Coordinates of C-alpha atoms in Angstrom, one line a residue:
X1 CA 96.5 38.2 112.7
X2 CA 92.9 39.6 113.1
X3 CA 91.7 41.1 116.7
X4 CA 87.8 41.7 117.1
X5 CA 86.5 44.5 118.8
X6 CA 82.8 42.9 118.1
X7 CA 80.3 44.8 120.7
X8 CA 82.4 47.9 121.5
X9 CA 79.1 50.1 121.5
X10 CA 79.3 48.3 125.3
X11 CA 82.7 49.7 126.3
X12 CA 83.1 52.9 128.1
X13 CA 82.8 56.5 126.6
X14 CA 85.1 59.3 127.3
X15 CA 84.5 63.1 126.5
X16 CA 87.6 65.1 125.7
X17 CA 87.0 68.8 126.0
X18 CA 85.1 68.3 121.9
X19 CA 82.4 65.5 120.8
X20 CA 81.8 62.0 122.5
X21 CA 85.0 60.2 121.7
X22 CA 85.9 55.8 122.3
X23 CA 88.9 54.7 122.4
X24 CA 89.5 50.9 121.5
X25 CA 91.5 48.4 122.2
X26 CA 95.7 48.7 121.1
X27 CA 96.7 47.3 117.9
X28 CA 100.4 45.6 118.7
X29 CA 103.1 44.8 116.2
X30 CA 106.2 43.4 117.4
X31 CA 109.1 45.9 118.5
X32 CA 112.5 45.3 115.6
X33 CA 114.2 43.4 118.4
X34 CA 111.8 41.1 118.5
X35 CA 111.5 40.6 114.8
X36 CA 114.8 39.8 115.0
X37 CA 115.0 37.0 117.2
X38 CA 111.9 35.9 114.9
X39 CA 113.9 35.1 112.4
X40 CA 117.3 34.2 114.3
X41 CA 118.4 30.6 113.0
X42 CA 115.8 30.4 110.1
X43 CA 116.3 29.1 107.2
X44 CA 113.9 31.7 105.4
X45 CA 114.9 35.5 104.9
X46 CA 114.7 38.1 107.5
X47 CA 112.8 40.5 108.0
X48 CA 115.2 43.0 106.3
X49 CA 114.5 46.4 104.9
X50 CA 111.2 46.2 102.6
X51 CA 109.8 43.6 104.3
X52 CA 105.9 44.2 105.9
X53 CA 104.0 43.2 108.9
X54 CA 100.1 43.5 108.5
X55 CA 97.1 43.1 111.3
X56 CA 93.5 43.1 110.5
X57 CA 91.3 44.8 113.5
X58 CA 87.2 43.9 112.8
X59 CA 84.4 45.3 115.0
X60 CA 80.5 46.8 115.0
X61 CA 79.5 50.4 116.0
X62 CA 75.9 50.2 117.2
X63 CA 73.5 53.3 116.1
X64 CA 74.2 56.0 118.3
X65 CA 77.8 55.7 118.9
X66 CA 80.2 58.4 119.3
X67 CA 80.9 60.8 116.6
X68 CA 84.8 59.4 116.7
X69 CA 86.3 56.3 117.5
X70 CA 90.2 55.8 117.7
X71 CA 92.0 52.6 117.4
X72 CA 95.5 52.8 118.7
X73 CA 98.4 51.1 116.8
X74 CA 101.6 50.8 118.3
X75 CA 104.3 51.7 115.8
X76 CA 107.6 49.9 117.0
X77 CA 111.1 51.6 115.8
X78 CA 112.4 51.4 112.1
X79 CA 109.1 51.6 110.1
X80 CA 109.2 53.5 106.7
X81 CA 105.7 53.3 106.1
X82 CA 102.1 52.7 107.4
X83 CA 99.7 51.9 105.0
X84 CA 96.0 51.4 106.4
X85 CA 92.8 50.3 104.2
X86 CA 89.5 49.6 105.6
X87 CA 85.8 47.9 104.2
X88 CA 82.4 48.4 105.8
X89 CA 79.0 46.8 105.4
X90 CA 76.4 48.8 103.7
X91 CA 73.3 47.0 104.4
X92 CA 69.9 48.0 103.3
X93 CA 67.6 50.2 105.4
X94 CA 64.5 51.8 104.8
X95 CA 63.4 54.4 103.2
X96 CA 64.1 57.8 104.8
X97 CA 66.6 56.4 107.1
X98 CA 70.6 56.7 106.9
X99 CA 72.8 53.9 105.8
X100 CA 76.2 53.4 106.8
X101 CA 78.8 55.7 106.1
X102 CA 82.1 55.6 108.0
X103 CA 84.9 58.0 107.5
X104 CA 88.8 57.6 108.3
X105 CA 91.9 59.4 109.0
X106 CA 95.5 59.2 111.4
X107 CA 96.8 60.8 113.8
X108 CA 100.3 60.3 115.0
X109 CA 102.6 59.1 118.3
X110 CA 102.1 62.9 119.5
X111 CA 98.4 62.3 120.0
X112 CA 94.9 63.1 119.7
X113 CA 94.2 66.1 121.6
X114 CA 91.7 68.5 120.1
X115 CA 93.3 71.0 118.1
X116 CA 95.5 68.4 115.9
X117 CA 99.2 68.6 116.9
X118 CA 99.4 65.1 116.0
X119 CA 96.9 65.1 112.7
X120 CA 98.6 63.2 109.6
X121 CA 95.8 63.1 107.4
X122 CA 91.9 62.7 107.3
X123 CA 90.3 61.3 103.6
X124 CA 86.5 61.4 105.0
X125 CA 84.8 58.6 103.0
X126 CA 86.3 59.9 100.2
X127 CA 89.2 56.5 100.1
X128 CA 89.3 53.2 101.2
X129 CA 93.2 53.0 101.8
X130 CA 95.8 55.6 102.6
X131 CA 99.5 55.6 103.8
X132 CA 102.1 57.4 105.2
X133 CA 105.7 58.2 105.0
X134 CA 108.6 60.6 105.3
X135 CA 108.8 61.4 101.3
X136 CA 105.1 60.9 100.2
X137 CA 101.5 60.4 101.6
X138 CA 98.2 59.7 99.8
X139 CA 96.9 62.9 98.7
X140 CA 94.5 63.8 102.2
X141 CA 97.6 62.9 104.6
X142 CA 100.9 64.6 105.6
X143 CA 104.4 63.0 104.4
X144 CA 106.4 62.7 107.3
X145 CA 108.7 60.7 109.2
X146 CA 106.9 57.1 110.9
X147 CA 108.3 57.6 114.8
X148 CA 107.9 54.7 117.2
X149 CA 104.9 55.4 119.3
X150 CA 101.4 55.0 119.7
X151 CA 99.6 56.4 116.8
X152 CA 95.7 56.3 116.2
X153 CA 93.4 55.5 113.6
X154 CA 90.6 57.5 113.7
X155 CA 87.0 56.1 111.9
X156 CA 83.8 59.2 112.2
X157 CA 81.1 57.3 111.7
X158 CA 78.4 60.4 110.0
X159 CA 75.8 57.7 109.9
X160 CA 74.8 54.5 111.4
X161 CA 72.1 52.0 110.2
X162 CA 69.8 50.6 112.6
X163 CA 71.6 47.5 111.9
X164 CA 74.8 48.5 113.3
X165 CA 78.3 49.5 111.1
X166 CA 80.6 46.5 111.0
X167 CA 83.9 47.2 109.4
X168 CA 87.4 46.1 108.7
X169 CA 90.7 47.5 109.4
X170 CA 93.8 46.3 107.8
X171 CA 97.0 48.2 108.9
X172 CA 100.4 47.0 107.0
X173 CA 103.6 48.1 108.0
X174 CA 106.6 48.2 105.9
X175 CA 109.9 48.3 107.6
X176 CA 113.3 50.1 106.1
X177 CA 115.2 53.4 106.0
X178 CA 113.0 56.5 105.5
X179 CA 113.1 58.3 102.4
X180 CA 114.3 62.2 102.4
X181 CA 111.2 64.4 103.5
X182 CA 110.7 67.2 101.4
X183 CA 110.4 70.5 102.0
X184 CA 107.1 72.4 101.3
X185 CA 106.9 74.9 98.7
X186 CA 103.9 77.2 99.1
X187 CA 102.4 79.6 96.6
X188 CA 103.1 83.3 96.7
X189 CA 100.8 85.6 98.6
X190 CA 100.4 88.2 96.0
X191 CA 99.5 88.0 92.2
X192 CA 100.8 90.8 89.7
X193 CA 97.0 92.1 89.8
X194 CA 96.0 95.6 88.7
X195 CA 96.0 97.7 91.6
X196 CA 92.8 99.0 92.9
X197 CA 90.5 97.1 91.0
X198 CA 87.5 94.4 91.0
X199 CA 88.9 91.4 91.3
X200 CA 87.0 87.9 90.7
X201 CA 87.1 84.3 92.8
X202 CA 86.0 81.1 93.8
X203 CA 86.6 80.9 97.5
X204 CA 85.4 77.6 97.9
X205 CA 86.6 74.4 95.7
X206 CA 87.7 70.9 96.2
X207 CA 90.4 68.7 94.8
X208 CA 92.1 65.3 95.2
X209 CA 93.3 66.0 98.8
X210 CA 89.9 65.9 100.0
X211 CA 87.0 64.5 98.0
X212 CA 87.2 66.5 95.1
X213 CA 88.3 64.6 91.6
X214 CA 90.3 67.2 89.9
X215 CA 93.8 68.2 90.5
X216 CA 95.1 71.4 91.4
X217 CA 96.5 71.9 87.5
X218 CA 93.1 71.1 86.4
X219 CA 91.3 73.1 89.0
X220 CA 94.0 76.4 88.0
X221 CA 93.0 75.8 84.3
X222 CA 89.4 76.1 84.8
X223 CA 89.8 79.2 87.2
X224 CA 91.3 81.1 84.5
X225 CA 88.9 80.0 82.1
X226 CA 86.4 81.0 84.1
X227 CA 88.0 84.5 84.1
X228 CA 88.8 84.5 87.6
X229 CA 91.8 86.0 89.8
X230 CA 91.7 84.2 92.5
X231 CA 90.8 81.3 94.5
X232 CA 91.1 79.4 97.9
X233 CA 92.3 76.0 98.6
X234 CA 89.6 74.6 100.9
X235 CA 89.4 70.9 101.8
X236 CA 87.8 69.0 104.2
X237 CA 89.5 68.5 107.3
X238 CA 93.2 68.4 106.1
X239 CA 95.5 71.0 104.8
X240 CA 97.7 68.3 102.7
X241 CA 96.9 70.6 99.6
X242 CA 98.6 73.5 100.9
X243 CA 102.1 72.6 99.2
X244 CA 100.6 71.4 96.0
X245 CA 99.6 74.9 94.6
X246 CA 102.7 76.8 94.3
X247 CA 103.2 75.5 90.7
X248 CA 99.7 76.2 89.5
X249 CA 99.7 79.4 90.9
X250 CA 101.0 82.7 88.8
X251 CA 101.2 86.1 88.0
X252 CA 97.3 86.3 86.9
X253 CA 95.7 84.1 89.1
X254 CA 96.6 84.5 92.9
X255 CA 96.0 81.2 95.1
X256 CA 95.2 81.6 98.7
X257 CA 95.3 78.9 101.2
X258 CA 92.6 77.6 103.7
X259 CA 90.4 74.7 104.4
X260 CA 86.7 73.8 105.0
X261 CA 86.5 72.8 108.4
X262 CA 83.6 70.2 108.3
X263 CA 81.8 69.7 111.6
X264 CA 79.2 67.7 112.7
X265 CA 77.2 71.3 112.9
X266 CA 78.1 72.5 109.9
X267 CA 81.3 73.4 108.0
X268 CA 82.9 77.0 107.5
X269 CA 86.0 77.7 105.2
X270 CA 89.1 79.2 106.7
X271 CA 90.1 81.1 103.8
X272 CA 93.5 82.4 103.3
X273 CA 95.5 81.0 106.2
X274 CA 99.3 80.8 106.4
X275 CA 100.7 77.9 104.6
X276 CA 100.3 74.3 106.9
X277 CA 97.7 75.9 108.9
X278 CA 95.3 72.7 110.2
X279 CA 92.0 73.8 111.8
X280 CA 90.4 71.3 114.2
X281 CA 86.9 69.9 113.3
X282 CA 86.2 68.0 116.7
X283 CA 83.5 69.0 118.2
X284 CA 79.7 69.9 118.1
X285 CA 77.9 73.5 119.0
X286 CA 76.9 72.3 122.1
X287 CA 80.8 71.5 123.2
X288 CA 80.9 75.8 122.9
X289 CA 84.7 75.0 121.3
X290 CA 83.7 77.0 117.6
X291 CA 85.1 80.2 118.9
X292 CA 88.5 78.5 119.7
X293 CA 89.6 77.5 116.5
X294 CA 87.8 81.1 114.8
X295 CA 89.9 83.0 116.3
X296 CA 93.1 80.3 115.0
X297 CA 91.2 80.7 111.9
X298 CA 92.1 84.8 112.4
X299 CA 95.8 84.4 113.7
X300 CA 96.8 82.9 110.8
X301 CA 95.7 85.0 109.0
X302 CA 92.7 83.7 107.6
X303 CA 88.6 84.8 107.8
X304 CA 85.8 82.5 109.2
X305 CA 83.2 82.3 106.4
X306 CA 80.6 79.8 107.3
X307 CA 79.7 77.8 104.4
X308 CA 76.4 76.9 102.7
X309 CA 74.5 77.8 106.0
X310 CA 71.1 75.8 105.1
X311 CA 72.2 72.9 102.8
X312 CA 70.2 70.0 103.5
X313 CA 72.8 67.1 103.8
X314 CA 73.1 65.7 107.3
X315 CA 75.8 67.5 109.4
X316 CA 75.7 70.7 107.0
X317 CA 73.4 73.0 108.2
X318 CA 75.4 75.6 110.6
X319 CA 74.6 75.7 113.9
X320 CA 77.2 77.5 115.7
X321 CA 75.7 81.5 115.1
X322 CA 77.2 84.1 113.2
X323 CA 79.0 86.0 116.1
X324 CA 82.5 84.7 114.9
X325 CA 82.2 85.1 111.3
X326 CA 83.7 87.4 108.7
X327 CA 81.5 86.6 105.9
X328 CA 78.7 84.1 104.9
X329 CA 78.5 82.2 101.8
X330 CA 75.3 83.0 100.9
X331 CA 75.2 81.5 97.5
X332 CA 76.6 78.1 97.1
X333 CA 77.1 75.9 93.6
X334 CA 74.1 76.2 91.1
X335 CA 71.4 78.5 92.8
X336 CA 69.1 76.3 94.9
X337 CA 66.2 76.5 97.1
X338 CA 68.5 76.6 100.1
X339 CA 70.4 79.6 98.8
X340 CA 67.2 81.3 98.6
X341 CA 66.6 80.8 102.7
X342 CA 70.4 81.6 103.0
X343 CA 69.5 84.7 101.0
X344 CA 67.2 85.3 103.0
X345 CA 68.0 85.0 106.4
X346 CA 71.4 87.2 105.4
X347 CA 69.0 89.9 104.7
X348 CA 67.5 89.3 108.0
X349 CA 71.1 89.7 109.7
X350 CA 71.6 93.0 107.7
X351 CA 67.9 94.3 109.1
X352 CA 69.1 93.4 112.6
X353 CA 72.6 95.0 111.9
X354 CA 71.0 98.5 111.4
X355 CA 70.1 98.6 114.9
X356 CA 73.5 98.0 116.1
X357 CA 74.8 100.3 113.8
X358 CA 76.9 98.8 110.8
X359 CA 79.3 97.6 112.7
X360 CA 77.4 94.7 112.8
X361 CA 76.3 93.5 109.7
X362 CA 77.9 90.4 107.5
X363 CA 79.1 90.4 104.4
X364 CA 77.6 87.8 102.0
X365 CA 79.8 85.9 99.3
X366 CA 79.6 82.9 96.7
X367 CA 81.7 80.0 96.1
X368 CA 81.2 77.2 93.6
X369 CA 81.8 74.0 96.2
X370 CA 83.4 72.4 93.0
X371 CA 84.4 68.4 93.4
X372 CA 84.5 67.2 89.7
X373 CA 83.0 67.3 86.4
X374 CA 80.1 68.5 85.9
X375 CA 80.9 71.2 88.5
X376 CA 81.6 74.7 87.1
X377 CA 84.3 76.7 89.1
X378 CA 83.3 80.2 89.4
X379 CA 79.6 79.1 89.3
X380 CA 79.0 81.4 91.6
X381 CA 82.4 83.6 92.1
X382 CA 82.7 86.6 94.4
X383 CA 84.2 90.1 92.7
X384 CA 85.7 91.9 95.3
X385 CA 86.8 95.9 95.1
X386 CA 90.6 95.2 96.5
X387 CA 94.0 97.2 96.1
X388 CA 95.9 95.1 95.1
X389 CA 96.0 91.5 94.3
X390 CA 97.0 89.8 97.4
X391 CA 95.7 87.6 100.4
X392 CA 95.4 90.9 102.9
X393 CA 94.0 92.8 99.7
X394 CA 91.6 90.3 98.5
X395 CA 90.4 89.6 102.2
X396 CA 90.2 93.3 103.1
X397 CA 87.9 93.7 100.5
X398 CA 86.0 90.8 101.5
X399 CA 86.2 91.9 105.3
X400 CA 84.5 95.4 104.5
X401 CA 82.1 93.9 101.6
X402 CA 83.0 95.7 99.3
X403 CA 81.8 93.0 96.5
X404 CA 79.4 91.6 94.8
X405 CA 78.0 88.0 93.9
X406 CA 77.9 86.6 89.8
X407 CA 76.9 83.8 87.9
X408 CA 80.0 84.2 85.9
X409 CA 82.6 86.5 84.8
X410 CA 79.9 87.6 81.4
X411 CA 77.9 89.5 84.1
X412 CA 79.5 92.6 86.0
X413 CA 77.6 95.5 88.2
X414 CA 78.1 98.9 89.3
X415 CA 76.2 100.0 92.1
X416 CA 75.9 103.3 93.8
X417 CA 74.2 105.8 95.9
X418 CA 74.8 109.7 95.4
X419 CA 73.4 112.4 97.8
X420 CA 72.0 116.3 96.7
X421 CA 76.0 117.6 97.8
X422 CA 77.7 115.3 95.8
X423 CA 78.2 112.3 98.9
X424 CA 78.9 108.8 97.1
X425 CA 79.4 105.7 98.3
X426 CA 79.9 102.2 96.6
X427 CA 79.0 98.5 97.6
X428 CA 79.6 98.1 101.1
X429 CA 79.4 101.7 102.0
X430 CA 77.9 103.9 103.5
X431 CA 76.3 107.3 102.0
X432 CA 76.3 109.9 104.6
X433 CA 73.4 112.0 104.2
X434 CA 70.7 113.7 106.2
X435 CA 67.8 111.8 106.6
X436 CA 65.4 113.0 104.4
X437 CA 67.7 114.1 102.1
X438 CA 67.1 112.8 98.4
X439 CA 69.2 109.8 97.2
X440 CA 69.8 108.4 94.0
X441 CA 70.6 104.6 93.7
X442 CA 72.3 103.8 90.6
X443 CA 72.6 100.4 89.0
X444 CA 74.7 99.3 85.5
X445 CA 74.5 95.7 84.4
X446 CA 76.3 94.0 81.6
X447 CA 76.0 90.2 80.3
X448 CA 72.6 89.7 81.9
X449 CA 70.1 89.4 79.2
X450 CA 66.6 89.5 80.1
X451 CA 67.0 89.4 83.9
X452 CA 65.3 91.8 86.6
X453 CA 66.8 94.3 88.9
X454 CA 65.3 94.0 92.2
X455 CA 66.7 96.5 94.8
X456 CA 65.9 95.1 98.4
X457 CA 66.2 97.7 101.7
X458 CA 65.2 96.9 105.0
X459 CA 61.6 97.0 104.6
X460 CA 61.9 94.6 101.5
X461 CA 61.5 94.4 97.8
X462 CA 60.5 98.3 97.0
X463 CA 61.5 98.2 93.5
X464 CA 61.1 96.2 90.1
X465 CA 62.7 96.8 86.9
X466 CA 61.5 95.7 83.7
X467 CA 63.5 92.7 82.1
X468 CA 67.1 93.6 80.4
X469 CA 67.2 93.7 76.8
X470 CA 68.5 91.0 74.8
X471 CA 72.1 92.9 75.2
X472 CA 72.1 92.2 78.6
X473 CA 73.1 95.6 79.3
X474 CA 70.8 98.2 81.3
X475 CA 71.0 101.0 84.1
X476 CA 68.7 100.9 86.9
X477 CA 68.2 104.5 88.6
X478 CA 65.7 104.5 91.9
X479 CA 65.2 107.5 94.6
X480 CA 64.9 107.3 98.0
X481 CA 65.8 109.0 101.3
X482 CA 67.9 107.3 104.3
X483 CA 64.7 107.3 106.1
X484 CA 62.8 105.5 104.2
X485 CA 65.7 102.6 103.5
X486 CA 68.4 102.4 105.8
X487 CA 70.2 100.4 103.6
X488 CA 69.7 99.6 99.5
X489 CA 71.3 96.1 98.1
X490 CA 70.8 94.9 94.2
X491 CA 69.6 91.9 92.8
X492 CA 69.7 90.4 89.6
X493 CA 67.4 87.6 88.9
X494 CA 66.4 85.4 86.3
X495 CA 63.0 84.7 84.2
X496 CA 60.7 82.7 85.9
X497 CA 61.3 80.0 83.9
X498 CA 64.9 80.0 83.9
X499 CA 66.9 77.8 86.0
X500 CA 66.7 75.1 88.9
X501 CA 64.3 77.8 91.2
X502 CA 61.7 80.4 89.5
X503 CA 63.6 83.6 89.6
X504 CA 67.1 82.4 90.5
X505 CA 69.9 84.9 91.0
X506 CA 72.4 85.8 88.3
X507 CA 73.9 88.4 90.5
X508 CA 73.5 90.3 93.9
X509 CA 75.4 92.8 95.9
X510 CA 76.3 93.3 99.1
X511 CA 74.6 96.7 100.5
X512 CA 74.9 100.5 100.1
X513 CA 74.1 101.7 103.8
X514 CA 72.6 105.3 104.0
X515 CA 72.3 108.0 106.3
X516 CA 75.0 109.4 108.7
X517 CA 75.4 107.0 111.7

């Protein structure tokens, strides 16, 4: 049977405390009493355990439409599964204009209200069928029992062409006994580690259960050949990886939990959440609902880093300020031109801090935003000065910026500041000296052959090395006074020639703050 929701752009729209939201028409299978006087008196089978029931829905979304349109289904009693797939048109536009692109995911009988209690999965555009049931879901969506009840199919479409988006849903259920659920089995919080020492991860990275192509086994094995010692689970809008980690995880490589919570305004990883934490992605800046689910973000647990703050892909550039996050990632993947602006407009955050006092400055990181091959994990990876290694460790460390940015685990820093009395303080501290007391800035690199130190304050660029030798290995030594730099920061940078933008980073640091306030 096929029901056609053809012209819905005409029906009406509904707000729901997040983004513009349509809800269409109810998708109806019969109740199991009815399939069983179906099939009273026939002289084919019944529709007995394993058998399926499927309905095809087709419609048009018309440019402009909401940012999320449900299609209810009505789930009668004794279904084991629900299996949905869907097909749109991709026609051609011009060029500089989006095409189609719709994404897809389920919620269940318990609803749709904004912060997820009924979310069962979400696969973006990353799949073009999923299903559900009690033992086993397609990687994106949460196993679970299939109750009798109104659940929802929910289609984003991120663009529209001028055209319109004409798709195709095709929703099969299967009816029978469920299978046993399975209890989740989540990874430990704390790696053996090394006690106070610099610690290395990749905060941001992508697997099967989202739109990633890699495993979690294969995404553990790079990790530790990348050197690192931690990372953070982070899909898009679904923590279904959460309880495929625990066996990948182990006494040299800790694995936090999280996810990157992918809004129409940008996207910000919640990193190291409590296991089966799901962060609503619903809404828009202008619905003023970001610092709701930042401070869920911070009860379980977790810190708000918004991600890749000026990437150029439509919906990715954040929109929602800075006054609810923990750290930024700064540097994202490969250096790019839009790491540079992110660069840079971090450094005009920290110049803004020092008039509010340090309180109010934001820790910069790096993540790789790995999917699949040819992606490098740990390209970049954020060290990080921790106790111990464990989630409240690692994110402590992250919290107070006490770590520094790499290319890879070949390059490492020390950075420093000493005053005339013997004061020190490290990355992310703060040297308390007079003000025009003399400071030396200290910097040792190793694995960076033929890059430049830069050291960056407040007023800018005020010092230049000379390129590394061939070794890679060098100290930097500069002198200053905290009134004349209210804060010094280290960058490592590339021959012009070298890499995707003239210059690009190898390494930076967060920054040494001087004086005493």
């Amino acid at each position: 049977m096929c029901e056609d929701h053809t012209g819905i752009g005409r029906r009406a729209v509904f707000v729901t405390g997040a983004a513009a939201a349509l809800t269409l028409g109810t998708v109806n299978f019969a109740s199991a009493e009815g399939r069983d006087r179906e099939t009273e008196g026939t002289s084919g089978t019944s529709k007995a355990s394993g058998t399926s029931e499927t309905k095809t829905v087709r419609g048009t979304l018309p440019p402009g439409s909401p940012d999320f349109v449900y299609v209810p289904v009505e789930v009668p009693s004794g279904v084991r599964e629900i299996k949905v797939a869907y097909t749109y048109d991709r026609p051609s536009v011009p060029a500089g204009t989006p095409g189609n692109a719709l994404d897809i995911g389920l919620f269940d009988e318990r609803g749709t209200e904004l912060g997820g209690r009924g979310f069962r999965g979400w696969s973006g555009g990353a799949r073009t069928e999923f299903f559900v049931r009690a033992d086993d879901a397609t990687p994106g969506y949460l196993p679970g029992p299939v109750r009798p009840g109104t659940w929802h199919i929910v289609l984003g479409p991120y663009t529209v062409a001028p055209q319109g988006l004409s798709y195709e849903l095709t929703v099969t259920l299967t009816y029978g006994e469920p299978g046993e659920a399975r209890t989740p089995v989540y990874p430990p919080s704390r790696a053996k580690g090394r006690g106070r020492a610099w610690y290395r991860g990749d905060c941001h990275l992508h697997s099967w259960y989202s739109d990633g192509r890699r495993t979690p086994a294969e995404i553990a094995a790079l990790a530790r050949a990348a050197g690192l010692d931690f990372i953070n689970s982070s899909e898009h809008n679904t923590h279904s990886a959460h309880a495929h980690w625990a066996d990948v995880a182990g006494d040299d490589l800790l694995v936090m939990l999280g996810e990157e919570v992918t809004t129409r305004n940008g996207h910000v990883v919640a990193l190291g959440t409590d296991p089966g934490t799901f962060v609503d992605w619903r809404y828009r800046a202008r619905d003023n609902r970001f610092g709701r689910f930042a401070r869920q973000i911070r009860r379980a647990g977790g810190l708000v880093v918004p991600a890749h703050p000026h990437a150029t892909c439509i919906g990715c550039t954040w929109k929602f300020g800075f006054g609810e996050a923990d750290a930024v990632e700064v540097w994202n993947g490969p250096y790019t031109p839009d790491d540079e602006v992110a660069l840079a407009d971090w450094d005009g955050m920290l110049v803004a801090s020092v008039q509010g006092g340090r309180d109010g400055w934001i820790p910069a990181m790096g993540s790789s935003d790995a999917h699949r091959d040819p992606d490098v994990v740990g390209l970049p990876q954020t060290v990080v000065l921790a106790d111990d290694l464990s989630r409240e460790a690692i994110q402590e460390g992250i919290r107070a910026g006490r770590s520094y940015v790499a290319e890879s685990a070949k390059v490492s820093l020390s950075f420093t500041a000493s005053g005339p009395r013997g004061e020190h303080a490290g990355i992310g501290g703060r040297l308390r000296v007079e003000r025009d007391a003399p400071v030396t800035v200290r910097l040792e690199v190793a694995g960076a052959p033929r890059c430049t130190v830069r050291l960056v304050t407040d007023q800018g660029v005020l010092h230049t090395s000379a390129p590394l030798p061939v070794s890679g290995s060098g100290t930097v030594e500069w002198r200053t006074t905290a009134s004349y730099a209210a804060y010094v920061r280290a960058e490592l940078r590339h021959e012009a020639a070298a890499g995707p933008v003239p210059g690009a980073l190898a390494a930076f640091t967060n920054p040494i703050f001087l004086g005493r306030r």
